[in-house]
Phi, psi and omega in degrees: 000318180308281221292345181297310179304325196273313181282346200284285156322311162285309164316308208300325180324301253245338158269340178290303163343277195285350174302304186327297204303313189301331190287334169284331172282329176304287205290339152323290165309296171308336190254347171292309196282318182311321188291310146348315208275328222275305208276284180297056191285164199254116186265144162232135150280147137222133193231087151308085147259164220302318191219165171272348185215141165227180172252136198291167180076354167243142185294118177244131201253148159208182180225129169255145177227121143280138193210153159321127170280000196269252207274353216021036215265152163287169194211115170253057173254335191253137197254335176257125184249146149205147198250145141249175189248130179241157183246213191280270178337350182085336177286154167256137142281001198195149175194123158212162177241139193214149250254173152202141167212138183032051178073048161187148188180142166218170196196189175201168178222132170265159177275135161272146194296330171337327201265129182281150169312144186162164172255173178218168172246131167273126169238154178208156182181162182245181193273008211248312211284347193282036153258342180227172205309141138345304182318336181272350179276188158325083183228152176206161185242178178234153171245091161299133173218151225208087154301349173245019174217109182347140151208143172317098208273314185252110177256119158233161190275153201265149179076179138345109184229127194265128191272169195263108216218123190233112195268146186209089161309145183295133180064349155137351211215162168230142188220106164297152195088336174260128167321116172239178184231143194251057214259147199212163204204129200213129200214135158283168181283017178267331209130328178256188191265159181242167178259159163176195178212127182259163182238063213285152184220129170274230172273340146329330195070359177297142165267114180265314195208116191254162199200151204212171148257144143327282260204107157050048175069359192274146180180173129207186186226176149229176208194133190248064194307125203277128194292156156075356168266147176241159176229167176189147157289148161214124205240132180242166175247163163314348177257031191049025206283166139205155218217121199265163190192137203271135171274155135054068183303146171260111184289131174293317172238165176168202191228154155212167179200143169264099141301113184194156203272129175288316204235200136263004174267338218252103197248082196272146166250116173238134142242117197272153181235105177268089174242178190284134166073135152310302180295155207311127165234134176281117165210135144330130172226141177208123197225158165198198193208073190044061170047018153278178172035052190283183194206113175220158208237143194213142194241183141244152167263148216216085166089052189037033180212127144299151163226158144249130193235132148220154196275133185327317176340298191286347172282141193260164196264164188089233203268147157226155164253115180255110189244143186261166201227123144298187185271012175265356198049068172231149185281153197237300188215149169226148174194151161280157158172129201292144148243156149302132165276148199265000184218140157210152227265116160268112179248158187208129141254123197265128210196132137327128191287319172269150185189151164249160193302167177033049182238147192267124186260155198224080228245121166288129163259154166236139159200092171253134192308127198231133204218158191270353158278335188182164159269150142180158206299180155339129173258079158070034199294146180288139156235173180207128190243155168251110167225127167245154204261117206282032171347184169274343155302086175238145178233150208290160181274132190301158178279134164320155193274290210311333220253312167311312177297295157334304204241246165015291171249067129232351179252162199277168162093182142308141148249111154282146184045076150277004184257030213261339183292333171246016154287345197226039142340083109293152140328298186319297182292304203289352134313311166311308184303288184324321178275346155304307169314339182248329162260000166243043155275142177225134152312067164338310201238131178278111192264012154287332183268359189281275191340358209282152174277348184277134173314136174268139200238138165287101173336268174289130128324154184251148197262076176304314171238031154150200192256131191270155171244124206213136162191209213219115173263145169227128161353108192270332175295321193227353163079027165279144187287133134314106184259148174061033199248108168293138160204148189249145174269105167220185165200160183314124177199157151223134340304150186305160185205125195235085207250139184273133134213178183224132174267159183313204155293302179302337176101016180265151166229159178219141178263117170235138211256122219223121145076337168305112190230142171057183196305114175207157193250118159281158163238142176206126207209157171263156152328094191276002180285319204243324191226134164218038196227046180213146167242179178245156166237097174292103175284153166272146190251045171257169203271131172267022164237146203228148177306187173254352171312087177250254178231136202286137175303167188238123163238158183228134207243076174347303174328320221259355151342272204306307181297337164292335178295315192290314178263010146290298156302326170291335174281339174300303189319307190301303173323324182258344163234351186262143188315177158266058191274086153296046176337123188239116201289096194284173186269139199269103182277154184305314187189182200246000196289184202238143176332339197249010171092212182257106169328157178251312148252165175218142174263106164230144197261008165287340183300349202223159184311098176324104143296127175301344183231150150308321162322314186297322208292342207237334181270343187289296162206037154295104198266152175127325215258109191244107181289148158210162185217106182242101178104011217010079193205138189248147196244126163249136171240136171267124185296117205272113166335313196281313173258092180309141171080011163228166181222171196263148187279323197258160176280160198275165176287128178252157177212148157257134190050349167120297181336108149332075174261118202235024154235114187269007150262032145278340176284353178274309177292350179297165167267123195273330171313347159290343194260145187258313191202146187249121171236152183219148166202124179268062186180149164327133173226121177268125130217144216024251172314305214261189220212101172238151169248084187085177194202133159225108193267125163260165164207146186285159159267055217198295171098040195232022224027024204356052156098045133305131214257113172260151201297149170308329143349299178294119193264117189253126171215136169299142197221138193246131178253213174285162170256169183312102196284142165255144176264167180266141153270154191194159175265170166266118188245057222256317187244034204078031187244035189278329184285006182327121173286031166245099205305147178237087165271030205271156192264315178290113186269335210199157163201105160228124146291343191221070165272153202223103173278177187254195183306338184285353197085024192233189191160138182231166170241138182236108166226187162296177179218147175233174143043299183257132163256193189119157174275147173254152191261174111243148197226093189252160181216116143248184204189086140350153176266352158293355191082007179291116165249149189203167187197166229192091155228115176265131181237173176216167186252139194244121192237174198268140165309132151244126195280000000 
């Protein structure tokens, strides 16, 4: 009986023990990931331009909102941005960097005449998102057209054109003898979906299965693969063409897995199996919401099957990712899957139907948070409005923030119509959707590196408090990296701005840049006292890596010829009378001071008798500054402010204009009539890594080196810093001045980017009408400071003045 009791005793040990282990590996998993989630946060962009189709020689004005990927919440880690014009090739044509403050930030581009018709894509990302797949930035696409340089306007393709038709098994896999679910995809070479009707057949040529799309080419079937058979489709189109396309491999051994709502609370995972060996196997469910809410679960299969159920509560709204595991914790099977969001931002713009030319519009916005418990208004919501001009030129209309965010940017591909899933709410739709999730689904997270026991580290820094600038110091004899190498950053600038680093192991250095705006030529040099056997390498900080999305062909409709003509001229018209008030907000510094603060003395030498030599100017009546010559080589040493009657043995950092000069007899040799003003700081000056003992700033009157010669060492290169905010311009017709004889042709009618509503949720916008009659589009996007999105688009008609 004893011994009974002892063994009895031991099986429960020996289950509490391995219950224990499961549980650790569960809280494992949860705590990898969690670690993962916390340190890899997700920047999501959407960038709002003005319009879908332009003319070379015209502006593209936008608005960015940065947002948390989590919550779409704003997000203020990235203080810096950048968008390009990409053409079919991936080359840009068009690159700037732009300003962000609290998740939000705009600029403009003008197009260069240089570019041929075509369509492009505007991409945008920060240095925080180029740590990840390309596929997460920004894209949208536009149709540029170049009236002066011949282009073919309607190009179709020629011959036989074979469509592009994709089997996407439920979880990633087909396992013979287990039931799959097929989701299928079928695209012409423009991008859209076709209709048609497929076939599965086996080797036999027997139709195991016939199948349709809903939707955009879309569909699925099911289908159970059979030991010792292979299969393939034949899919005919609508013009009867028909076209065979391959499945799949079918794997011997493998996971499969089903997803479908049990309940409506209720969301089951069942996953079936073929594995090697009898005994009992363990797999992992790790389901999350854009890396919230994770949830992980741990099974046996039992007759070669799992069910996992988890409640919807706990699921975050949009994509969530649901991943199966082995007992090795390697992934196995993957599948998406949509919740609806329960709340969107509703705007309503109240806008007159009719207008006359040069007549002043007066437009109301609402915006209230709408919800399936209850409305209520706006929280101080951001908007950014478009109004353009709707012509016979059309081109399709940029995607909605909601439906981008939702949808879009968590999925691989093209989407067609996507706002088409939440405008049309059905079972019917909420099917669609699902068959969306398997074919435009991707492994988002590389799980070797989530799952990894090592912290995960990054490349690019999110550039928080300005823009980095990144290189290479290198051996100039063997181009081997310079380790432990001081180097300085400077530029023509006022106030002087002076930036530091030491490279690495690797020779790299990073700069990070404060307050640089618009165009300017850098210098960038080592302590040339010391070291002059070395060069640099300037990385670009725009991203070499590109999605897989690519781009739809460009037609053009030959009829429409006359109307390109017309608004080609209108855009010369524009271009040519209305001023360029591009207005540039310059930036409101704190003070007008140089990087080292408030001198301890300034000097401006007209004030004081002109010496003929610099030496004079400095022994005469620069106090601090002590001349010396060692070597027949001239020294300046600083008297330390703190200790009186002593001085420092090494030289203080000197700059001209902000520029690094570390020899001083070229400043000795300088022309001093040139020098506007001499500033010193007499004491140890810390910035970043380095040490200086003391600082003596000359500065020109010019602020231009005034034909100071800098050592050839020294590497000067032009450099685009963020650019400059411009307000949009439009005239005012206001004071009796509707009769002006200076034509107003704009095609862009209104741009405000940073509309506010106040507590009520309300807000009005006021321009002008021009010229042009004809319909206008207007076009709003906002975003809460909770992340509720919502977007409004209305038009009205603008008709001729009668004088």
């Amino acid at each position: 009986m004893k011994a009974k009791i002892s063994i009895c005793c031991l099986l429960m040990t020996f289950s509490f023990t391995l219950f224990a282990q499961e549980d650790a590996m569960v809280t494992s998993i949860k705590q990898r990931f969690g670690l993962y989630a916390e340190r890899a946060i997700q920047e999501k962009l959407y960038v709002h331009v003005d319009r879908p189709f332009y003319l070379v020689g015209e502006t593209i004005w936008f608005k960015a909102y940065n947002l948390n990927g989590a919550s779409h919440k704003f997000l203020d880690i990235s203080k810096v941005a950048y968008l390009e014009v990409l053409d079919i090739e991936n080359n840009a044509v068009v690159q700037t960097k732009f300003s962000m403050l609290d998740g939000k930030g705009n600029g403009s581009v003008l197009i260069p005449s240089t570019i041929v018709s075509g369509k492009y894509k505007i991409r945008c990302y920060t240095n925080w998102m180029k740590n990840f797949n390309a596929d997460q930035y920004f894209e949208t696409p536009v149709s540029i057209v170049n009236p002066f340089i011949r282009f073919e306007p309607d190009r179709t393709v020629k011959g036989d054109v074979r469509h592009d038709v994709q089997f996407f098994p439920e979880g990633g896999h087909l396992v013979k003898n287990l039931e799959s679910k097929v989701a299928f995809r079928a695209i012409s070479a423009d991008g859209t979906g076709i209709k048609f009707n497929g076939a599965l057949v086996n080797q036999q040529n027997d139709t195991v299965q016939k199948f349709t799309p809903a939707i955009n080419g879309i569909g699925y079937f099911t289908f159970t693969p059979k030991e010792g058979e292979s299969y393939k489709a034949f899919v005919t189109d609508a013009n009867g063409k028909r076209f065979e396309y391959p499945l799949p491999a079918v794997e011997e051994l493998g996971y499969v897995m089903q997803v479908k709502d049990s309940t409506e609370n209720l969301v089951k995972v069942t996953v079936s199996a073929k594995v090697a060996g009898e005994e009992p196997v363990q797999v992992y469910m790790l389901a999350h919401t854009r890396q919230n809410n994770p949830q992980v679960e741990k099974k046996f299969l039992l007759k070669n099957k799992a069910v996992f159920l988890i409640d919807k509560s706990e699921l975050g709204e949009g994509i969530s990712h649901i991943t199966i595991f082995n007992e090795k914790v390697k992934p196995v099977s993957e599948r998406l899957y949509f919740k609806r969001p329960g709340k969107q931002l509703a705007i309503e713009a109240k806008v007159a139907k009719t207008f006359i030319t040069r007549e002043k519009v007066a437009m109301d916005l609402t915006a209230a948070v709408a919800s399936a418990v209850s409305n209520g208004a706006g929280d101080l919501t951001n908007l950014s409005v478009a109004i353009y001009l709707n012509d016979s030129i059309k081109s399709p209309s940029q995607q909605d923030i909601s439906s981008y965010l939702w949808l879009t940017s968590d999925l691989k591909g093209t989407i067609e119509s996507p706002e088409y899933y939440f405008k049309n709410v059905s079972k019917e739709t909420d099917q669609q959707l699902d068959n969306l999730m398997l074919t435009h689904g991707w492994r988002r997270l590389k799980w070797e590196n989530v799952l990894s026991s090592q912290i995960p580290k990054f490349e690019n820094l999110p550039e928080y408090d300005g823009h980095f600038i990144t290189g290479r110091i290198l051996n100039k004899a063997d181009s081997t990296a310079a380790k432990g190498r001081d180097a300085y950053l400077a530029a023509l600038d006022v106030p002087a701005r002076l930036y530091v680093a030491q490279s690495d192991q690797k020779g790299k250095i990073t700069f990070e840049l404060r307050q640089f705006t618009g165009p300017k030529e850098i210098t960038i040099q080592t302590n040339l006292r010391q070291d002059s056997t070395y060069r640099f390498e300037i990385n670009s900080p725009f991203s070499k890596q590109f999605s897989t999305t690519g781009l739809s062909p460009f037609y053009f409709d030959k009829t429409l010829e006359n109307q390109l003509l017309t608004r080609a001229i209108n855009m010369q018209t524009g271009n040519a009378f209305l001023p360029r008030i591009y207005t540039e907000k310059k930036a409101t510094l704190t003070d007008s001071l140089a990087f080292f603060g408030t001198p301890d003395e300034k000097y401006f030498l007209d004030d004081f008798t002109r010496f003929p030599t610099m030496e004079e100017v400095l022994r005469e009546y620069v106090k601090g500054i002590l001349v010396r010559k060692r070597q027949k080589q001239f020294h300046f040493r600083m008297i330390d402010k703190l200790l009186p009657n002593t001085f420092y043995t090494t030289d203080p950092l000197i700059l001209l204009d902000g520029i690094p000069i570390f020899d001083a007899d070229k400043i000795i040799e300088f022309d001093p009539l040139k020098i506007k003003k001499i500033e010193t700081l007499s004491s140890r000056y810390f910035l970043g890594p380095m040490t200086f003992t003391g600082i003596v700033s000359f500065s020109t009157y010019r602020n231009d080196l005034a034909g100071f010669e800098l050592d050839p060492k020294v590497m000067v290169m032009p450099y685009e810093g963020v650019q400059a905010q411009r307000e949009f311009y439009a005239p005012k017709y206001d004071n009796g001045n509707a009769n002006s004889r200076i034509p107003d042709f704009r095609n862009l009618l209104h741009w405000a980017p940073n509309v506010v509503t106040d507590k009520n949720g309300k807000a009005t916008v006021e321009f002008y009408t021009s010229d042009q009659t004809g319909q206008y589009e207007v076009v709003i996007q906002g975003v809460t400071p909770t992340g509720v999105t919502g977007s409004k688009s209305v038009t009205f008609e603008v008709g001729k003045r009668n004088f």
